[in-house]
Amino acid sequence: MSMIVNRRDVDFYLDEMFDLGSLLASDRYSEHDRESVTAILDLCQNMAEEEFLPCAAEHDENEPIFKDGQAITPDSLKACLKTFVEAGLPTATFDHDLGGMQLPVMVANFMQGIFQAANAPATGYVFLTSSNAHMLQACGSEALRERYLPPLVEGRWFGTMCLSEPHAGSSLSDIRCVAEPVGDGSYKLTGTKMWISGGEQDISENIVHMVLARTPDAPPGVKGISLFLVPKIRVEEDGSLGDPNNIALAGLNHKMGQRGTTNTLLNFGEGGDCLGYLVGEENEGLKNMFHMMNEARIGVGMVATMSGLGGYLYSLDYARNRPQGRHPGDKDPNSPMLPIIEHADIRRLLMEQKVAVEGSIALLTYCSQLVDQQLISDDPQASQRLTLLLELLTPIAKSWPSEYTLEANKHAIQILGGYGYTREYPVERLYRDNRLNPIHEGSHGIHGLDLLGRKVNLAGGVTLAIFEEEMQPALETAAGSESLSAMGEALNAIWQLAKQTVETVNQEADTVTRLSSATPFLDAFGHIVIAWLWLRQALIAQEALQKGAQADTDFYEGKIAACQFFYRFHLPQAAEKLRYVASRDRSVLDTQASWFTGF
Amino acid sequence: MSMIVNRRDVDFYLDEMFDLGSLLASDRYSEHDRESVTAILDLCQNMAEEEFLPCAAEHDENEPIFKDGQAITPDSLKACLKTFVEAGLPTATFDHDLGGMQLPVMVANFMQGIFQAANAPATGYVFLTSSNAHMLQACGSEALRERYLPPLVEGRWFGTMCLSEPHAGSSLSDIRCVAEPVGDGSYKLTGTKMWISGGEQDISENIVHMVLARTPDAPPGVKGISLFLVPKIRVEEDGSLGDPNNIALAGLNHKMGQRGTTNTLLNFGEGGDCLGYLVGEENEGLKNMFHMMNEARIGVGMVATMSGLGGYLYSLDYARNRPQGRHPGDKDPNSPMLPIIEHADIRRLLMEQKVAVEGSIALLTYCSQLVDQQLISDDPQASQRLTLLLELLTPIAKSWPSEYTLEANKHAIQILGGYGYTREYPVERLYRDNRLNPIHEGSHGIHGLDLLGRKVNLAGGVTLAIFEEEMQPALETAAGSESLSAMGEALNAIWQLAKQTVETVNQEADTVTRLSSATPFLDAFGHIVIAWLWLRQALIAQEALQKGAQADTDFYEGKIAACQFFYRFHLPQAAEKLRYVASRDRSVLDTQASWFTGF
């Protein structure tokens, strides 16, 4: 069995749950059909299993090093990415007129996921480049696009996003990096950027940084932030490489995981000229950067999920093959030992992983479906509805997988016992890799504020109504099902509780108080979204079983059992979290800094 | 502020909550008084801060290496332990007649904790030695005790426990190591032992292994396991070191954390004689080993808690000093940034750590109080009651801290953001260290089986009644308190639910089914114990505040706020877990191995 993908499950999402067929029937995706999608996923799986997976441990053990101001990456990392680029895979989501494959985002998502499950840090470079190029495509001038897009789309150059500074991570309004107009349309950049993934490396011919900075007369705060394209090496009019910009690698961060991706501290223009070019309008940098950030946020959810999947599949295979112990009550030491999957607690640890990982895959595939529907829509009203739905779901899509597939990785280690705690097995690495995801692209707490402080009240609160519409079909179908109606009722009940909770919270006048339990709300709301997606999976499975899906009986039974477990074990706890949020408890908020220790 | 201990909090447990005074008034501890206890804690804190803490990161980065069949540890690790041994600290818990300090276990617990918070892997060697020597003292023959105890007590030799084998970790009944009688009272051992902490090292003069093995005619299963003392270097009658035993270091395990402690694969008697000596009677090895294991299990709870404390104090200090962002609603970018502790979500992350860490400290101090009460008791009935109480609490004391202070370490990383994810800060290391604790000394799932399958029904189910008696005083006092009565009622309600859950579960005839949700039960039951201990803390704090504890107001307010948060946020979720256990849901148990993936 593959350790990075369950193709039966991928087919389930593509064909049975999210209707890839109707996307492929659209004009936009008319050059593809179901067979070509299968072929490209085959190609990705082979490449990921043969090239990316075998050296994942090596990239962790021999992380990139800082030498003479350069970042030196392992040769096998360069080789992986060379294969990836030469196969044309970076072009997956770009339009045909840019030389792209113009694949449905839903398909590209799984292509990406296969590589991420194999070796997430290695893939960081190319998927960041993809988001970078999408933003340039959306916001850049024609001149910039002509010069920079083709090599980014092809993957010859890699891209970064440079937001944080050493003193300002979450607080972007406080960034200090300065961009001074030269007079010829270009700007000289000075300042320091921190936590820049892929900020320096020896893999691609050039690096295209997307940098947030202030022009000299910019207003303070986020309203004075502009976005600049800053190449590592300047690009001549004919597209050839010229002189290097003055961008000094001040150091590499030594991370707990995700070690194959360089993470850098960069000084711009400290010892010479560093020229950049405005992307979009001055002072609209943050808005433009959100083109990249929203994609990156859903991307973080995806990479988290794939670290979770890698651990799930590995520990499942281990549990099926490792003999250990007997059933409690069987005191006969001469009876053979059981494969540990026969032990109830191991099965629980696997089930916890299944509900987290497959729930997250469903969520992210759903998001990709919404993006695809936008791309093929010519109805502005429908498109606006999809935008609002994506706005509501983005904090969930980033945060829920980050939190719960990390938990899944913890369970994978547990299944392997002492072995799982050693670096000879991949599960501890996947856990370390995954710990990054609740931190970057907006910390977990920031997404709570985004959800409760903004998204649930967006456009007069219509986002919740739109999501409720989305849930209706499943609720209605469940109502007519003997075995699943209890779950439909439970989902409806917690949904009503969530809406009441929002109303209660909205009544609070003081902003700090109103948002003080935003993180538990994010958590519980995420459970509702995941519960809905599990109900949909169970409904599809039940229908298939009723139709007599012989060969797939086990697959569908597993979907129904996972749905039941999630509803019976997790959903009641999520309801308690909502009740807590609604109670407006002040025990945390009123705790003064000195109370924690008494001094 | 110290990064490894809050002495105000230690005093709270010793003096206000667990009555060290009455222990010091006993004959057994009459050589000590409160001042000498303070002095020894001062000494420990100084030594831990000056010697152990500064090299903790180095022991992680430069872990012990395997060279020419030897384990080479870092020099600074050897230096730490030399200082510790020379100060006489290994003797803390041993009786005066063995040259020990004969300190209350409660005090020794905090001494140990201070070192563990500073550098848990370095301390692993000495605290394992202590458990080893306690077992020898309890079960060994006079001849063995005379020859081996003094150097173990002094810390000149270190001890190990050798239970697991590569094919048998949790399943001890399947161990294969053989001990063949030589005829002179000694045995020749052959076999392989896995996961042996400190199994080889270059720190102590000798190593005393406690090895589980089978004699040739032993019955199968756990009834045929005997316990042997196997020295690395044989010891002559006069106590001098003779020839080495044939014990080959086959390799070191490369762990995710806890790297300063060597973890070894050992081959006994593979290429020559390996002589061992029976401890206790033949075939009673497991019972005797439990002397060591029960102490080690509570010890695991302690080391977990201290990794949690280290992360809590570090992230608290960081949160008080790191400026970042403004209150939501404050849109003025010219207003100064706030220390992040002012943000509600950071405060929540700190509060989560506080409830887990200080709840765990209270639990482990309570256990040490019970041990001390046993040691000073001359009433066999009272002593038996204490034994039963400790039996009930041991799986909780091991598991709850292991699970929830790991979660606390996760939160500590989150507070530091990107910095927390780098190896330049200690929080990621503490998280890696702590991930071991739910695995060793009986995995989390094993303790669930122990609690629900054995401990709650021990001696006709009297254990729950005894614990209920223990809770009574706090419940009664809370009933008379205006502000805390709601918590007393909540505790009583969830306690009734727990008892009903046990009754419901006990009605199930099939053992596998009965114990299928043992882990969620362990989790929820742990919450009840912790909730009770938090209520006790809050009651003490409230009384102190009513008496007008001016200087300590902040300290006591923090205790009350933490208690409230635990009751309002966590306890209702624990109740849902109990309801789940009582529902006897079969969704996990009925899931077949093939259902997870569909094949």
GROMACS .gro file of N, CA, C and O in nm, chain A residues 13 27 80 102 127 166 176 196 214 226 232 264 278 286 298 314 320 361 407 415 444 450 454 477 491 514 533 562 580:
model
  116
   13TYR      N    1  -1.351   1.161  -0.350
   13TYR     CA    2  -1.375   1.306  -0.347
   13TYR      C    3  -1.400   1.361  -0.487
   13TYR      O    4  -1.490   1.440  -0.509
   27ASP      N    5  -1.604   2.484  -2.033
   27ASP     CA    6  -1.512   2.531  -2.136
   27ASP      C    7  -1.369   2.540  -2.083
   27ASP      O    8  -1.275   2.498  -2.149
   80CYS      N    9   1.536   1.641  -0.671
   80CYS     CA   10   1.390   1.626  -0.665
   80CYS      C   11   1.321   1.737  -0.742
   80CYS      O   12   1.233   1.714  -0.825
  102GLN      N   13  -0.355   2.449  -1.709
  102GLN     CA   14  -0.494   2.492  -1.683
  102GLN      C   15  -0.580   2.377  -1.630
  102GLN      O   16  -0.688   2.351  -1.679
  127PHE      N   17   0.537   2.535  -0.432
  127PHE     CA   18   0.398   2.576  -0.412
  127PHE      C   19   0.391   2.723  -0.368
  127PHE      O   20   0.294   2.792  -0.398
  166PRO      N   21   1.172   4.117   1.215
  166PRO     CA   22   1.202   4.057   1.346
  166PRO      C   23   1.114   4.109   1.460
  166PRO      O   24   1.078   4.034   1.551
  176ARG      N   25   0.863   4.809   0.908
  176ARG     CA   26   0.946   4.929   0.890
  176ARG      C   27   1.021   4.933   0.757
  176ARG      O   28   1.086   5.032   0.727
  196ILE      N   29   1.151   3.420   0.620
  196ILE     CA   30   1.122   3.410   0.477
  196ILE      C   31   1.158   3.269   0.427
  196ILE      O   32   1.276   3.235   0.414
  214ARG      N   33   0.712   5.028   0.308
  214ARG     CA   34   0.646   5.159   0.311
  214ARG      C   35   0.721   5.257   0.222
  214ARG      O   36   0.844   5.263   0.228
  226SER      N   37   0.285   4.904   0.096
  226SER     CA   38   0.283   4.876  -0.048
  226SER      C   39   0.355   4.745  -0.074
  226SER      O   40   0.431   4.696   0.009
  232LYS      N   41   1.604   3.864  -0.672
  232LYS     CA   42   1.739   3.842  -0.618
  232LYS      C   43   1.841   3.894  -0.719
  232LYS      O   44   1.932   3.969  -0.684
  264THR      N   45   1.469   3.207   0.628
  264THR     CA   46   1.580   3.303   0.626
  264THR      C   47   1.550   3.437   0.692
  264THR      O   48   1.435   3.479   0.704
  278LEU      N   49   0.689   4.828  -0.792
  278LEU     CA   50   0.558   4.829  -0.729
  278LEU      C   51   0.464   4.729  -0.797
  278LEU      O   52   0.453   4.725  -0.919
  286LEU      N   53  -0.125   4.546   0.126
  286LEU     CA   54  -0.178   4.437   0.207
  286LEU      C   55  -0.294   4.369   0.135
  286LEU      O   56  -0.304   4.247   0.132
  298ILE      N   57  -0.501   2.840   0.255
  298ILE     CA   58  -0.562   2.712   0.221
  298ILE      C   59  -0.451   2.611   0.193
  298ILE      O   60  -0.461   2.493   0.228
  314TYR      N   61   0.114   0.547   0.737
  314TYR     CA   62   0.228   0.472   0.789
  314TYR      C   63   0.189   0.393   0.914
  314TYR      O   64   0.220   0.273   0.928
  320ARG      N   65  -0.133  -0.290   1.113
  320ARG     CA   66  -0.181  -0.413   1.050
  320ARG      C   67  -0.077  -0.524   1.057
  320ARG      O   68  -0.111  -0.642   1.045
  361ILE      N   69  -0.926   1.660   0.426
  361ILE     CA   70  -0.918   1.649   0.280
  361ILE      C   71  -1.051   1.692   0.218
  361ILE      O   72  -1.054   1.766   0.119
  407GLU      N   73  -0.252   1.670   1.583
  407GLU     CA   74  -0.300   1.572   1.681
  407GLU      C   75  -0.295   1.431   1.620
  407GLU      O   76  -0.255   1.335   1.686
  415ILE      N   77   0.104   0.492   1.807
  415ILE     CA   78   0.082   0.356   1.756
  415ILE      C   79   0.214   0.281   1.741
  415ILE      O   80   0.222   0.161   1.769
  444HIS      N   81  -0.284   3.062   1.478
  444HIS     CA   82  -0.414   3.007   1.512
  444HIS      C   83  -0.505   3.116   1.574
  444HIS      O   84  -0.621   3.131   1.535
  450ASP      N   85  -1.011   3.658   1.309
  450ASP     CA   86  -1.063   3.680   1.173
  450ASP      C   87  -1.204   3.622   1.160
  450ASP      O   88  -1.294   3.686   1.105
  454ARG      N   89  -1.469   3.911   1.215
  454ARG     CA   90  -1.495   3.965   1.083
  454ARG      C   91  -1.584   3.874   0.998
  454ARG      O   92  -1.689   3.915   0.952
  477THR      N   93  -3.134   1.518   0.320
  477THR     CA   94  -3.118   1.376   0.288
  477THR      C   95  -3.106   1.293   0.416
  477THR      O   96  -3.164   1.184   0.427
  491LEU      N   97  -2.629   1.773   1.391
  491LEU     CA   98  -2.563   1.882   1.317
  491LEU      C   99  -2.649   2.006   1.319
  491LEU      O  100  -2.601   2.118   1.343
  514ARG      N  101  -1.554   4.094   2.349
  514ARG     CA  102  -1.632   4.023   2.247
  514ARG      C  103  -1.549   3.911   2.183
  514ARG      O  104  -1.599   3.803   2.156
  533LEU      N  105  -1.924   1.785   0.650
  533LEU     CA  106  -1.856   1.713   0.542
  533LEU      C  107  -1.850   1.563   0.569
  533LEU      O  108  -1.855   1.483   0.475
  562ALA      N  109  -1.656   0.621   1.059
  562ALA     CA  110  -1.581   0.741   1.097
  562ALA      C  111  -1.676   0.856   1.126
  562ALA      O  112  -1.658   0.931   1.223
  580TYR      N  113  -1.935   2.745   2.621
  580TYR     CA  114  -1.835   2.825   2.694
  580TYR      C  115  -1.823   2.964   2.632
  580TYR      O  116  -1.824   3.065   2.703
   0.00000   0.00000   0.00000
